[in-house]
Amino acid sequence: MDDFDTFEVSGIAGTGMEDTLSFDVANWLINILRMPGKVEIAWENYEPGRELGTPPALYSLPRGRRVCRGDTPWRRWLEAAANKKAVAEWLISRFEQLPLPPQQKAELYESLRVPLR
């Protein structure tokens, strides 16, 4: 059964999985496996405030434009920004484009604690 323990071969064909994945795994699912439209944010399991207020990814906004409220409508913001594209794919692509070292990109993305399905 050890052969089935690795992520690449675990699970049952045709079933879904949901988890808060690392940036590398989310990027792998969307871009390496080329699963456009198959990976989505599980909004019904995204608890407001799970990222403990303002995500660090938004700390770089200019002073006076930072978001400091815990009730920010992240879903609406992300859906509007993605402009009818799959939000999970759009979000990963934006993090890929950040002019930061890979480790910092991963830390920022993972601070959001976004559940993917």
Coordinates of N, CA and C in Angstrom, one line a residue:
M1 N 0.8 -1.2 0.0 CA 0.0 0.0 0.0 C 0.9 1.3 0.0
D2 N 2.1 1.2 0.3 CA 3.0 2.3 0.3 C 3.0 3.0 -1.0
D3 N 2.8 2.3 -2.1 CA 2.8 2.9 -3.5 C 1.7 3.9 -3.6
F4 N 0.7 3.8 -2.8 CA -0.5 4.7 -2.9 C -0.4 5.9 -2.0
D5 N 0.7 6.0 -1.2 CA 0.8 7.1 -0.2 C 1.2 8.4 -0.8
T6 N 1.9 8.4 -1.9 CA 2.3 9.7 -2.5 C 1.1 10.5 -3.1
F7 N 1.3 11.8 -3.1 CA 0.2 12.7 -3.5 C -0.2 12.4 -5.0
E8 N 0.7 12.1 -5.8 CA 0.5 11.9 -7.2 C -0.5 10.7 -7.5
V9 N -0.5 9.7 -6.7 CA -1.3 8.5 -7.0 C -2.4 8.3 -5.9
S10 N -2.5 9.2 -4.9 CA -3.5 8.9 -3.9 C -4.9 9.4 -4.4
G11 N -5.9 8.9 -3.7 CA -7.3 9.2 -4.0 C -7.9 8.2 -4.9
I12 N -9.2 8.5 -5.2 CA -10.0 7.6 -6.1 C -10.3 8.4 -7.4
A13 N -10.1 7.8 -8.5 CA -10.4 8.4 -9.8 C -11.8 8.9 -9.8
G14 N -12.0 10.2 -10.3 CA -13.3 10.7 -10.5 C -13.8 11.4 -9.2
T15 N -13.1 11.4 -8.1 CA -13.5 12.0 -6.9 C -12.8 13.3 -6.7
G16 N -13.3 14.2 -5.9 CA -12.6 15.5 -5.7 C -11.9 15.5 -4.3
M17 N -11.1 16.4 -4.1 CA -10.4 16.6 -2.8 C -10.5 18.1 -2.5
E18 N -10.4 18.4 -1.3 CA -10.4 19.8 -0.8 C -9.5 20.0 0.3
D19 N -8.7 21.1 0.2 CA -7.7 21.3 1.3 C -7.1 22.7 1.1
T20 N -6.5 23.2 2.1 CA -5.7 24.4 2.0 C -4.3 24.0 1.6
L21 N -4.0 24.2 0.3 CA -2.7 23.7 -0.3 C -1.6 24.8 -0.2
S22 N -0.4 24.3 -0.3 CA 0.7 25.2 -0.4 C 0.7 25.9 -1.8
F23 N 1.4 26.9 -1.9 CA 1.5 27.6 -3.2 C 2.1 26.6 -4.3
D24 N 3.1 25.9 -3.9 CA 3.7 25.0 -4.9 C 2.8 23.9 -5.4
V25 N 2.0 23.4 -4.5 CA 1.0 22.3 -4.9 C -0.1 22.9 -5.7
A26 N -0.6 24.1 -5.3 CA -1.7 24.7 -6.0 C -1.2 25.1 -7.4
N27 N 0.0 25.6 -7.5 CA 0.6 25.9 -8.8 C 0.7 24.7 -9.7
W28 N 1.2 23.6 -9.0 CA 1.4 22.3 -9.7 C 0.0 21.8 -10.3
L29 N -1.0 21.9 -9.5 CA -2.3 21.4 -10.0 C -2.8 22.3 -11.2
I30 N -2.7 23.6 -11.1 CA -3.2 24.5 -12.1 C -2.4 24.5 -13.3
N31 N -1.1 24.7 -13.2 CA -0.2 24.9 -14.3 C 0.6 23.7 -14.8
I32 N 1.0 22.9 -14.0 CA 1.8 21.7 -14.4 C 0.9 20.6 -14.9
L33 N -0.1 20.3 -14.2 CA -1.1 19.3 -14.6 C -2.1 19.8 -15.7
R34 N -2.0 21.2 -15.8 CA -2.9 21.8 -16.8 C -4.3 21.4 -16.6
M35 N -4.9 21.9 -15.5 CA -6.2 21.6 -15.1 C -7.1 22.9 -15.1
P36 N -7.1 23.6 -16.2 CA -7.9 24.9 -16.2 C -9.4 24.6 -15.9
G37 N -9.9 25.4 -15.0 CA -11.3 25.3 -14.7 C -11.7 24.1 -13.8
K38 N -10.7 23.3 -13.4 CA -11.0 22.2 -12.6 C -10.6 22.5 -11.1
V39 N -9.8 23.5 -10.9 CA -9.4 23.9 -9.5 C -10.2 25.1 -9.2
E40 N -10.9 25.1 -8.0 CA -11.7 26.3 -7.6 C -11.5 26.5 -6.2
I41 N -11.8 27.7 -5.8 CA -11.8 28.1 -4.3 C -13.1 27.6 -3.7
A42 N -13.0 26.9 -2.6 CA -14.2 26.3 -1.9 C -14.7 27.4 -1.0
W43 N -15.4 28.4 -1.6 CA -15.9 29.6 -0.8 C -16.7 29.2 0.4
E44 N -17.5 28.1 0.3 CA -18.4 27.8 1.4 C -17.6 27.3 2.6
N45 N -16.3 27.0 2.4 CA -15.5 26.6 3.5 C -14.4 27.6 3.8
Y46 N -14.5 28.8 3.2 CA -13.6 29.9 3.5 C -14.2 30.7 4.7
E47 N -13.6 30.7 5.8 CA -14.1 31.4 7.0 C -13.6 32.8 7.0
P48 N -14.4 33.8 7.0 CA -13.9 35.2 7.1 C -13.1 35.3 8.4
G49 N -11.9 35.9 8.2 CA -11.0 36.2 9.3 C -10.0 35.1 9.5
R50 N -10.1 34.0 8.7 CA -9.2 32.9 8.9 C -7.8 33.3 8.6
E51 N -7.6 34.4 7.8 CA -6.3 34.9 7.5 C -5.8 35.9 8.5
L52 N -6.6 36.0 9.6 CA -6.3 36.9 10.7 C -6.2 38.4 10.2
G53 N -7.3 38.9 9.6 CA -7.3 40.3 9.1 C -6.8 40.5 7.7
T54 N -6.0 41.5 7.6 CA -5.5 41.8 6.2 C -4.4 40.8 5.8
P55 N -4.6 40.2 4.7 CA -3.5 39.3 4.2 C -2.2 40.0 4.0
P56 N -1.1 39.4 4.4 CA 0.2 40.1 4.2 C 0.4 40.5 2.7
A57 N -0.2 39.8 1.8 CA -0.1 40.1 0.4 C -0.5 41.5 0.1
L58 N -1.4 42.1 0.9 CA -1.9 43.4 0.7 C -1.2 44.5 1.5
Y59 N -0.2 44.1 2.3 CA 0.5 45.1 3.1 C 1.3 46.1 2.3
S60 N 1.6 45.7 1.1 CA 2.5 46.5 0.2 C 1.7 47.7 -0.4
L61 N 0.4 47.7 -0.2 CA -0.4 48.8 -0.7 C 0.1 50.2 -0.1
P62 N -0.1 51.3 -0.9 CA 0.4 52.6 -0.3 C -0.4 52.9 1.0
R63 N 0.3 53.6 1.8 CA -0.3 54.1 3.1 C -1.6 54.8 2.8
G64 N -2.7 54.6 3.5 CA -4.0 55.2 3.3 C -4.9 54.4 2.4
R65 N -4.3 53.4 1.7 CA -5.1 52.5 0.9 C -5.1 51.1 1.4
R66 N -4.5 50.9 2.5 CA -4.5 49.5 3.1 C -5.8 49.2 3.6
V67 N -6.1 47.9 3.6 CA -7.3 47.4 4.1 C -7.1 46.9 5.5
C68 N -7.8 47.4 6.4 CA -7.6 47.0 7.8 C -8.8 46.4 8.5
R69 N -9.9 46.2 7.7 CA -11.1 45.7 8.3 C -11.2 44.2 8.1
G70 N -11.7 43.5 9.1 CA -11.9 42.1 9.1 C -13.0 41.6 8.3
D71 N -14.0 42.5 7.9 CA -15.1 42.1 7.1 C -15.0 42.4 5.7
T72 N -13.8 42.5 5.2 CA -13.6 42.9 3.7 C -14.1 41.7 2.9
P73 N -14.9 42.1 1.8 CA -15.5 41.0 1.0 C -14.5 40.5 0.0
W74 N -13.6 39.6 0.5 CA -12.5 39.1 -0.4 C -13.1 38.4 -1.6
R75 N -14.1 37.6 -1.5 CA -14.7 36.9 -2.6 C -15.1 37.9 -3.7
R76 N -15.8 38.9 -3.4 CA -16.2 39.9 -4.4 C -15.0 40.6 -5.0
W77 N -14.1 40.9 -4.2 CA -12.9 41.6 -4.7 C -12.1 40.7 -5.7
L78 N -11.9 39.4 -5.3 CA -11.2 38.5 -6.2 C -11.9 38.2 -7.5
E79 N -13.2 38.0 -7.3 CA -14.0 37.7 -8.5 C -14.0 38.9 -9.5
A80 N -14.1 40.1 -9.0 CA -14.1 41.3 -9.8 C -12.7 41.4 -10.5
A81 N -11.7 41.2 -9.7 CA -10.3 41.3 -10.3 C -10.0 40.2 -11.3
A82 N -10.5 39.0 -11.1 CA -10.3 37.9 -12.1 C -11.1 38.2 -13.4
N83 N -12.1 39.0 -13.3 CA -12.8 39.4 -14.5 C -13.3 38.2 -15.4
K84 N -14.1 37.4 -14.7 CA -14.7 36.2 -15.3 C -13.8 35.0 -15.6
K85 N -12.5 35.1 -15.1 CA -11.6 34.0 -15.2 C -11.8 33.2 -13.9
A86 N -11.3 31.9 -13.9 CA -11.4 31.2 -12.7 C -10.5 31.9 -11.6
V87 N -11.1 32.1 -10.5 CA -10.4 32.9 -9.4 C -9.1 32.2 -9.0
A88 N -9.2 30.9 -8.8 CA -8.0 30.2 -8.3 C -6.9 30.3 -9.3
E89 N -7.2 30.1 -10.6 CA -6.1 30.3 -11.6 C -5.6 31.7 -11.6
W90 N -6.5 32.7 -11.6 CA -6.1 34.1 -11.6 C -5.2 34.4 -10.4
L91 N -5.6 33.9 -9.2 CA -4.8 34.2 -8.0 C -3.4 33.6 -8.1
I92 N -3.3 32.4 -8.5 CA -2.0 31.7 -8.6 C -1.1 32.5 -9.7
S93 N -1.7 32.9 -10.8 CA -1.0 33.6 -11.8 C -0.4 34.9 -11.3
R94 N -1.2 35.6 -10.5 CA -0.8 36.9 -9.9 C 0.4 36.7 -9.0
F95 N 0.3 35.6 -8.2 CA 1.4 35.4 -7.3 C 2.7 35.0 -8.0
E96 N 2.5 34.2 -9.1 CA 3.7 33.9 -9.9 C 4.4 35.1 -10.5
Q97 N 3.6 36.2 -10.8 CA 4.2 37.4 -11.4 C 4.8 38.3 -10.4
L98 N 4.6 38.1 -9.1 CA 5.2 39.0 -8.1 C 6.8 39.0 -8.3
P99 N 7.4 40.1 -8.2 CA 8.8 40.2 -8.3 C 9.5 39.9 -6.9
L100 N 9.2 38.7 -6.5 CA 9.8 38.2 -5.2 C 10.4 36.9 -5.3
P101 N 11.3 36.5 -4.4 CA 11.9 35.2 -4.4 C 10.7 34.1 -4.2
P102 N 10.9 32.9 -4.7 CA 9.9 31.9 -4.6 C 9.4 31.7 -3.1
Q103 N 10.3 31.7 -2.2 CA 9.9 31.4 -0.8 C 8.9 32.5 -0.3
Q104 N 9.2 33.8 -0.6 CA 8.3 34.9 -0.2 C 6.9 34.8 -0.9
K105 N 6.9 34.4 -2.2 CA 5.6 34.2 -2.9 C 4.8 33.2 -2.2
A106 N 5.5 32.1 -1.8 CA 4.8 31.0 -1.2 C 4.2 31.4 0.2
E107 N 5.0 32.1 1.0 CA 4.6 32.6 2.3 C 3.4 33.5 2.2
L108 N 3.4 34.4 1.2 CA 2.3 35.3 1.1 C 1.0 34.6 0.7
Y109 N 1.1 33.7 -0.3 CA 0.0 33.0 -0.8 C -0.6 32.1 0.4
E110 N 0.3 31.4 1.1 CA -0.1 30.5 2.1 C -0.7 31.3 3.3
S111 N -0.4 32.5 3.5 CA -1.0 33.3 4.6 C -2.5 33.6 4.4
L112 N -2.9 33.4 3.1 CA -4.3 33.6 2.8 C -5.2 32.4 3.3
R113 N -4.6 31.3 3.3 CA -5.3 30.0 3.8 C -6.5 29.8 2.9
V114 N -6.4 29.8 1.6 CA -7.5 29.6 0.7 C -7.7 28.1 0.5
P115 N -8.9 27.6 0.8 CA -9.2 26.2 0.6 C -9.5 26.0 -0.9
L116 N -8.9 25.1 -1.5 CA -9.1 24.7 -2.9 C -9.7 23.4 -3.1
R117 N -10.5 23.3 -4.1 CA -11.2 22.0 -4.5 C -10.8 21.7 -5.9

